[in-house]
Coordinates of C-alpha atoms in Angstrom, one line a residue:
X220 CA 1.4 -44.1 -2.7
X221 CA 0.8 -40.7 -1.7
X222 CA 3.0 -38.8 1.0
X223 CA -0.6 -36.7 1.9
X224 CA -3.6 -36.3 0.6
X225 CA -4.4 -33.0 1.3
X226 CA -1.3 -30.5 0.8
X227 CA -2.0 -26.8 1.0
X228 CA 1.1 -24.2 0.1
X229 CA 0.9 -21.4 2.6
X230 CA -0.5 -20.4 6.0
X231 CA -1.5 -17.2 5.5
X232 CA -5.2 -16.0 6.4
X233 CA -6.7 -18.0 3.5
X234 CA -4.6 -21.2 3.9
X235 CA -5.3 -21.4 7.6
X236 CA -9.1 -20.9 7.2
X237 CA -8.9 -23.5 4.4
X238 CA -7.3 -26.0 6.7
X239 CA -9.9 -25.1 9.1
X240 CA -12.8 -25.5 7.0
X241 CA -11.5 -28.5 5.9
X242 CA -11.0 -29.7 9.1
X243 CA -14.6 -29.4 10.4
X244 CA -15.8 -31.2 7.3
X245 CA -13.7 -34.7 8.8
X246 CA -10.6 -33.6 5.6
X247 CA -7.1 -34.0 6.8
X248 CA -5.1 -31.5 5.2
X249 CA -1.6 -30.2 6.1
X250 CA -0.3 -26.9 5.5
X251 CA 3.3 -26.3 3.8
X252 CA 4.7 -22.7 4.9
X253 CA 8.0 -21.3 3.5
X254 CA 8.7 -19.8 6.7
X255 CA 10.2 -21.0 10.2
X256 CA 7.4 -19.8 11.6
X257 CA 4.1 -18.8 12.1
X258 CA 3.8 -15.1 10.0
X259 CA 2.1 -13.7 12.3
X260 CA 4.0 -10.9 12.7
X261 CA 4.0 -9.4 9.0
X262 CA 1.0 -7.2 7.7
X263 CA -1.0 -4.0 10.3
X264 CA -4.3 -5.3 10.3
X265 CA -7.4 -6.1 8.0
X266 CA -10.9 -4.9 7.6
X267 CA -13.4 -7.3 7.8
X268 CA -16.9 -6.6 6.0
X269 CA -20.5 -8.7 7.2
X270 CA -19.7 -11.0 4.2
X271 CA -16.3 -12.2 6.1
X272 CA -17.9 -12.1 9.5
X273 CA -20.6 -14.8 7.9
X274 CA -17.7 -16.6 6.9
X275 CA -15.9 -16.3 10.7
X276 CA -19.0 -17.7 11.8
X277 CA -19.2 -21.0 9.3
X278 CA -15.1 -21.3 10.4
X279 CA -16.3 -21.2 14.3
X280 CA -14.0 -18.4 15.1
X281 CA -16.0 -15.2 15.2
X282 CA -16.9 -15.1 18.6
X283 CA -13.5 -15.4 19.6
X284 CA -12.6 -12.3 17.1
X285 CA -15.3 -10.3 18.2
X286 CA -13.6 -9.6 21.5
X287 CA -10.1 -8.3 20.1
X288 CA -12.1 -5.4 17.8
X289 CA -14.6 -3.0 18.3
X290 CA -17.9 -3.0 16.0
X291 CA -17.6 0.1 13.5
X292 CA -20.5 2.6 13.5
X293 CA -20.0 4.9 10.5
X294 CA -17.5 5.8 7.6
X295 CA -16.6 9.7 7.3
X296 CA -14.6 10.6 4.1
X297 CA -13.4 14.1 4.6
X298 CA -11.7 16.6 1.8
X299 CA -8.3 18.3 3.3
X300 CA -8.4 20.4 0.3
X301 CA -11.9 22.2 1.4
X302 CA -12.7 20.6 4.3
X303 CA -16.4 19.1 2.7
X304 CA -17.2 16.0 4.8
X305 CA -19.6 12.8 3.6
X306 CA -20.9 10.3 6.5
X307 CA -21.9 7.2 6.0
X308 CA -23.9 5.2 8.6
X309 CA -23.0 1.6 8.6
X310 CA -26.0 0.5 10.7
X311 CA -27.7 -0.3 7.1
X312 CA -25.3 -3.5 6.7
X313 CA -26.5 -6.6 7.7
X314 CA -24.1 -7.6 9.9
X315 CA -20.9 -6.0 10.9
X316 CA -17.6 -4.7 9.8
X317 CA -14.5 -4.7 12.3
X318 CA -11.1 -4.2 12.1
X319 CA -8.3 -7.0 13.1
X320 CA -5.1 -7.4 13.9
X321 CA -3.6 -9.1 11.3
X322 CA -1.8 -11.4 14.2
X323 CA -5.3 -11.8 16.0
X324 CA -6.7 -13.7 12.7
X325 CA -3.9 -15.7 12.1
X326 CA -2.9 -16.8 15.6
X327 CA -7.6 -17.4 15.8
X328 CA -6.9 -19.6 13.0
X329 CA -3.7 -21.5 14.1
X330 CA -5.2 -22.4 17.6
X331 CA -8.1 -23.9 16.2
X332 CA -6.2 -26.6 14.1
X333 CA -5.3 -30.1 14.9
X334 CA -1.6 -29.8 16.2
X335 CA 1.0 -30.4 13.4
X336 CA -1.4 -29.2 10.9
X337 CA 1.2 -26.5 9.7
X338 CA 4.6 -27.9 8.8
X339 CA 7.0 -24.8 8.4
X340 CA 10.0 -24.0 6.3
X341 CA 8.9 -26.0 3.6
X342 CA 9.3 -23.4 0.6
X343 CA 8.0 -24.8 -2.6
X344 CA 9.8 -24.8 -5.8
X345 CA 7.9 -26.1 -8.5
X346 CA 4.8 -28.9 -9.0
X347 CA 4.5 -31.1 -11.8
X348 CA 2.1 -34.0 -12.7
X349 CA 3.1 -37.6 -12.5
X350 CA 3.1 -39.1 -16.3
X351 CA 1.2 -42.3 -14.8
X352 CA -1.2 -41.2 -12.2
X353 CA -1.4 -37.5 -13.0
X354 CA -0.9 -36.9 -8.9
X355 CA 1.2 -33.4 -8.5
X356 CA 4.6 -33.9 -7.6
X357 CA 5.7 -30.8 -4.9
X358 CA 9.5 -30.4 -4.9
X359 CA 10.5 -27.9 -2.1
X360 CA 14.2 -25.6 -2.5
X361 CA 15.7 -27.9 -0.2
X362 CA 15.5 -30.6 -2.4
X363 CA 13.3 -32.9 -1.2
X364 CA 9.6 -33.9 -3.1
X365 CA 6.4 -35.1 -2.3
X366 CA 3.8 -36.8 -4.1
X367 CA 0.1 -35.8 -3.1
X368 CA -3.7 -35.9 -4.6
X369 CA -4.9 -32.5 -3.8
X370 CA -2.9 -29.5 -4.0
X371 CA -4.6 -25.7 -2.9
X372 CA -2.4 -23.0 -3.9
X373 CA -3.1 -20.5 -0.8
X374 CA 0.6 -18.7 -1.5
X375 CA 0.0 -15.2 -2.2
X376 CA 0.4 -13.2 -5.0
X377 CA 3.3 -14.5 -6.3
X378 CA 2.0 -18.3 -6.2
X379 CA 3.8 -20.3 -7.5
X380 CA 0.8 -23.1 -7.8
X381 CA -0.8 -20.0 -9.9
X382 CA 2.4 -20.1 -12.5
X383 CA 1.4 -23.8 -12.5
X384 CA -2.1 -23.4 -13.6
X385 CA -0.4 -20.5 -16.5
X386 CA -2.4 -18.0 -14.8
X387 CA -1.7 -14.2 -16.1
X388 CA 1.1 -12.0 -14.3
X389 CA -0.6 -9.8 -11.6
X390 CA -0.5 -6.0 -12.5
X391 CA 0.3 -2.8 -10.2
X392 CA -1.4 -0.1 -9.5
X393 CA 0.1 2.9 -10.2
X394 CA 0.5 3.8 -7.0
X395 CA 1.7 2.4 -3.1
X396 CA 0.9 2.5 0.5
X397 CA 2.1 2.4 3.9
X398 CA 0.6 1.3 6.9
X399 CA 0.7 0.7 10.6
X400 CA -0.3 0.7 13.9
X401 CA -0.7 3.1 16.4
X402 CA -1.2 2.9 20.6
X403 CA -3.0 5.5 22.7
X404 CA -2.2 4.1 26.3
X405 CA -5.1 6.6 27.6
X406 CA -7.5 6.0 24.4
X407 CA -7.8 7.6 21.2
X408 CA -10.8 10.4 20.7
X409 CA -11.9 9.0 16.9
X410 CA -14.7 7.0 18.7
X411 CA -16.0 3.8 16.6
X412 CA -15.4 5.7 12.9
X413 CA -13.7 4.3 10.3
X414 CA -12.5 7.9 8.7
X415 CA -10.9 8.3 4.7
X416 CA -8.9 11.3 4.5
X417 CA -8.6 12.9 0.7
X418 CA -5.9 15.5 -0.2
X419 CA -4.9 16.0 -3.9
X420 CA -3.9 12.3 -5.0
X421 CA -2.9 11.2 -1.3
X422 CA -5.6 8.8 0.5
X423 CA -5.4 8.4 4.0
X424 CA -7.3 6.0 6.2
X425 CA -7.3 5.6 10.0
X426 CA -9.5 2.7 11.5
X427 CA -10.1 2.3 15.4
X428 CA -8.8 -1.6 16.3
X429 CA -10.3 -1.0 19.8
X430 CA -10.3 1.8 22.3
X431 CA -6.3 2.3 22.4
X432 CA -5.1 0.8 19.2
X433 CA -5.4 2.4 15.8
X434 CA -4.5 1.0 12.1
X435 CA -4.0 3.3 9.3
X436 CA -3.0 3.7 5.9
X437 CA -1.4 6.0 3.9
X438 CA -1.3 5.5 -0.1
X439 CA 0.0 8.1 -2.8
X440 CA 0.9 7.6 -6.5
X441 CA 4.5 5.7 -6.7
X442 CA 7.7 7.5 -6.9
X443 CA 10.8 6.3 -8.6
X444 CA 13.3 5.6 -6.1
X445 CA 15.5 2.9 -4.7
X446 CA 13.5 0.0 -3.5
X447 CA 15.8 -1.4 -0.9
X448 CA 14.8 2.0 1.2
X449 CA 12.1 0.8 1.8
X450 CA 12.8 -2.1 3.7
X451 CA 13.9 0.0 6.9
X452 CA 11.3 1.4 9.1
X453 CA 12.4 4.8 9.9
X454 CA 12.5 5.4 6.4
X455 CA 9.2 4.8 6.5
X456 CA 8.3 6.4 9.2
X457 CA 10.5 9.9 8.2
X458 CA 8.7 9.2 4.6
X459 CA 5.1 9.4 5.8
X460 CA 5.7 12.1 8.6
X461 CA 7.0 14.3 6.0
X462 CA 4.5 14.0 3.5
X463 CA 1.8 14.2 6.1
X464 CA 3.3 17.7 7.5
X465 CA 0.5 19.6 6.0
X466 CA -2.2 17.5 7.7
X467 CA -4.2 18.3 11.2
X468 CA -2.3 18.1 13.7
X469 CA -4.2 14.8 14.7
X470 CA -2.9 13.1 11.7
X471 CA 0.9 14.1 11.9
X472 CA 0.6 13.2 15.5
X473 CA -0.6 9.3 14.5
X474 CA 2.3 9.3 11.6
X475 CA 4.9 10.4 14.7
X476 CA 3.7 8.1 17.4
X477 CA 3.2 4.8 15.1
X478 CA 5.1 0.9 16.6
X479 CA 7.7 1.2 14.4
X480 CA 7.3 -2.3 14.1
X481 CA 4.1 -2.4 12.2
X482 CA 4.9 -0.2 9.4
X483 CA 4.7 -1.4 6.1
X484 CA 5.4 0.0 1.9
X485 CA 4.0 -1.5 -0.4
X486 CA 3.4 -1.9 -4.1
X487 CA -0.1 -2.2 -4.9
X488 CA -0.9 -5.0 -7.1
X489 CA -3.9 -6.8 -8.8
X490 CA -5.3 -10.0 -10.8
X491 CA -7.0 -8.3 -14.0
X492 CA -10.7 -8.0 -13.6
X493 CA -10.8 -9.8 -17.7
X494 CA -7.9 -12.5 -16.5
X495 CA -10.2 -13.5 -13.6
X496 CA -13.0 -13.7 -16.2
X497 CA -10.9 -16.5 -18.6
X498 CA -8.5 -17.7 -16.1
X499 CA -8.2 -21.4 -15.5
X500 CA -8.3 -21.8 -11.7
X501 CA -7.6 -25.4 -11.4
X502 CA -6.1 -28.0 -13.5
X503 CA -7.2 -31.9 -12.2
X504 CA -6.8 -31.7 -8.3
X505 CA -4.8 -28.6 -8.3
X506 CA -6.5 -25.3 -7.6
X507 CA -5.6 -21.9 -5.9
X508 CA -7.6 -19.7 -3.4
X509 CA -7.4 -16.6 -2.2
X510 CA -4.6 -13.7 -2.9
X511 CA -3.4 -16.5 -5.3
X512 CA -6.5 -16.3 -7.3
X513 CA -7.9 -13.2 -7.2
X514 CA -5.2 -10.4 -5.5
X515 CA -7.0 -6.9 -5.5
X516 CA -6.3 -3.5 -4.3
X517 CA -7.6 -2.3 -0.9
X518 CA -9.8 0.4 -1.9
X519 CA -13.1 -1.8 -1.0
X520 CA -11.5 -3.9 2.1
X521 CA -12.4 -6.6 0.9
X522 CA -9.1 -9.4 0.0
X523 CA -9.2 -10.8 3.5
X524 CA -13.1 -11.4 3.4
X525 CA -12.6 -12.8 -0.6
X526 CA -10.3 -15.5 0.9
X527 CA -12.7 -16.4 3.7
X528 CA -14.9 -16.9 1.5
X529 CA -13.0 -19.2 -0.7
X530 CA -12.2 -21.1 2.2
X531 CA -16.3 -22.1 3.0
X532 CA -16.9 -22.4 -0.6
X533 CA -13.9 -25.0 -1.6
X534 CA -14.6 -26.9 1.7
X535 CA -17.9 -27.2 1.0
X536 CA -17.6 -28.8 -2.5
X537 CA -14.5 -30.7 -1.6
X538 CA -17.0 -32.2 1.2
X539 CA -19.6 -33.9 -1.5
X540 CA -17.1 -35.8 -3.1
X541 CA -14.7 -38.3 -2.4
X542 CA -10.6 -38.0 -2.6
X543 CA -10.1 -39.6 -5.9
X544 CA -8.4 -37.7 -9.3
X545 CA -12.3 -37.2 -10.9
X546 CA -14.0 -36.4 -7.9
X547 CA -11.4 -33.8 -6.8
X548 CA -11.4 -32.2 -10.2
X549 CA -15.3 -31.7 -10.0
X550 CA -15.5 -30.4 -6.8
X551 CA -12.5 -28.1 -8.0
X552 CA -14.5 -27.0 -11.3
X553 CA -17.4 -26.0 -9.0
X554 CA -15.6 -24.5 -6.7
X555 CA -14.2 -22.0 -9.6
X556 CA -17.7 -22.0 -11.2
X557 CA -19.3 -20.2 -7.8
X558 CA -16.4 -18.1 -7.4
X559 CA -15.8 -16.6 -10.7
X560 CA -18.1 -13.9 -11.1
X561 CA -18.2 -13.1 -7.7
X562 CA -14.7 -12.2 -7.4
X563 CA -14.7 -10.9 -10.7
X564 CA -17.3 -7.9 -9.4
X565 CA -15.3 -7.4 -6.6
X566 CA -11.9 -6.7 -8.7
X567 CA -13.7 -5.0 -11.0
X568 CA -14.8 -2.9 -8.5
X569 CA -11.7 -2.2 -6.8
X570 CA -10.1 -2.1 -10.7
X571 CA -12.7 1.0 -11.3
X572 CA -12.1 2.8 -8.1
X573 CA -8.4 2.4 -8.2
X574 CA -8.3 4.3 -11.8
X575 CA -10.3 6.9 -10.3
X576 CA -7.9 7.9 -8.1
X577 CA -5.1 8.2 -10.6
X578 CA -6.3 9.8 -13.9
X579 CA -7.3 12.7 -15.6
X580 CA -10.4 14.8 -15.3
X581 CA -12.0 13.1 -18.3
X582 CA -10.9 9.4 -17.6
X583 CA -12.2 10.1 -13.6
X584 CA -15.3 11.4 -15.7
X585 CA -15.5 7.9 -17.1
X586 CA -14.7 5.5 -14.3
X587 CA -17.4 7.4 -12.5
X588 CA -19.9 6.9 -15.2
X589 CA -19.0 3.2 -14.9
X590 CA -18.8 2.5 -11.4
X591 CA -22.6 4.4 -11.9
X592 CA -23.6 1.9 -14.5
X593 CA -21.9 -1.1 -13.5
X594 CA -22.7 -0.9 -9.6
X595 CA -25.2 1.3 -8.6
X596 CA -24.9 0.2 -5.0
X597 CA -21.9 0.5 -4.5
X598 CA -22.5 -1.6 -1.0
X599 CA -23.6 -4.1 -2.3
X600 CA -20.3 -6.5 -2.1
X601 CA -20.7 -6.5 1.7
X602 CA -24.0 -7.9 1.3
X603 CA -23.0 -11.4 -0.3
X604 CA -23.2 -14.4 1.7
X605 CA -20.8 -17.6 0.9
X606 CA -23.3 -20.1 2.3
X607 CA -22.8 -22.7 4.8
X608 CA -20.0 -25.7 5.6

């Protein structure tokens, strides 16, 4: 007999929206979260493309959402070594891209759950299969186990439901980033303009929330040096104001002013665009969604959208089928089947652009020549649209 049916590991964005999806498709899942709380306090904020505002609105949460962010106009990528500037309307999308709080999202998705849906400090240690009715076993660091049919690796990028399933070791980009928040208390003057600053190798980013608060990011090559640094803020903070010191003034002033609280390093890391390609995503009624599957760099915005869209897509095939061991692992092939490519493009992508920034003139020559080739519209992604519940 099982303990649950429906077990997810993590409640993160993409475990929460799973639950939720779930949820309005009459599935009883409950979430297993390694910490004693809701994490709703971790992570600046996230973009969100049309293709995750479709996805919002399949979960029922978008209107909600709507009214913590403002609705972006443009993109402006500007050169601080000569000063040439490139603007990009975004009234050509169909639909909308806002930025979130990261704590908006999550707390959206927590409210709209059954109570008890999330049951925290429950940190999983390993899964294995039960010789007799192949149902995963979940045994958690405190000792105690579970048995359950359906298991949905939504923990991160160091899953440990993706070590299950023999999945490939993620990769880094050589390179990291910082980010954070800042407040104007009398309103900001960037208007509703998501701006990409370019200086050398540095890439800066600053993204109105709504008319007070701004998110930004900061991302340079990596540096040797001791990682335990970097978990205190004011190094952070002392880190990024000094290498911003030869920015406009408005820039240095953002680095200075940011809630010390929201700042952020880190490594930037990836699921191979060729492991995505061959991986195998689910093994009977275990599967994995989200970072777990398919981690990417930030360079398109689009992780946080990805694992909406996972969400919609697994509930949707989990939907047509009953609970039992063949059914599962149908809807489960399926589910990998429509995801595949399309999160392979999307890593690619943001594979391709992520070696631009970092390589010699003759391999940016290249990349170029493929992100040409390979995605001529290079808008495209925001365009997908993950279907209905």
């Amino acid at each position: 007999m099982c303990d649950e049916e429906v077990v997810i590991i993590g409640a993160g964005i993409c475990g929460l929206a799973t639950a939720l999806a779930l949820h309005k498709k009459g599935i009883k899942s409950i979430i297993m979260e390694r910490s004693e709380s809701l994490r709703n306090n971790t992570g600046a904020a996230i973009g969100i493309r049309p293709n995750g505002w479709r996805a919002l609105d399949q979960l029922g949460v978008a209107d909600i959402l709507r009214h913590t962010a403002i609705l972006l106009q443009r993109e402006r990528v500007v050169s601080l070594d000569g000063g040439r500037q490139q603007k990009i309307s975004l009234n050509h999308c169909v639909g909308e891209t806002r930025c979130l709080r990261r704590k908006d999202l999550i707390d959206t998705l927590y409210a709209a759950l059954p109570p008890a849906t999330v049951k925290f400090g429950c940190q999983l240690e390993s899964i294995k299969l039960d010789p007799q009715t192949n149902n995963p076993i979940l045994r958690f660091i405190d000792g105690t186990s579970i048995i359950t049919k359906v298991v949905i690796g939504c923990d991160g990028g160091k899953s440990i439901v993706a070590d299950f399933l023999n999945l490939k070791p993620i990769k880094m980009f050589p390179r990291y980033a910082i980010r954070g928040l800042t407040n104007y208390p009398h309103g900001h003057p960037f208007g509703h303009e998501f701006t990409r600053f370019r200086k050398d190798d540095m890439l800066l980013g600053r993204i109105p929330i709504d008319n007070n608060l701004i998110y930004w990011f900061f991302s340079q090559p990596n540096i040797p040096k001791d990682e335990g640094i970097w978990k205190n803020n004011e190094v952070i903070r002392q880190y990024t104001i000094e290498w911003l010191s030869n920015c406009p003034q408005e820039i240095q002033e953002m680095a200075k002013n940011a809630d010390i609280n929201s700042l952020s390093f880190t490594d930037l890391r990836y699921r191979a665009p060729w492991d995505l390609l061959i991986g195998n995503f689910s093994r009977g009624t275990v599967t994995v969604a989200g970072d777990a599957m398919h981690i990417m760099g930030p360079f398109l915005g689009q992780g946080g959208s990805a694992a909406l869209e996972d969400a919609v897509v697994l509930a949707r095939n989990m939907a047509t089928t009953g609970l039992n061991h063949r059914e599962i692992g149908e809807a489960f092939n399926e589910f990998v089947r429509e995801r595949r490519m399309r999160v392979v493009r999307l890593s690619l992508q943001v594979y391709l652009i992520g070696m631009l920034l970092d390589s010699s003139r003759l391999k940016k020559t290249l990349w170029i020549i493929l992100l040409k080739l390979l995605f001529p519209n290079q808008e495209s992604h925001m365009d997908y649209d993950c279907g209905g519940l």
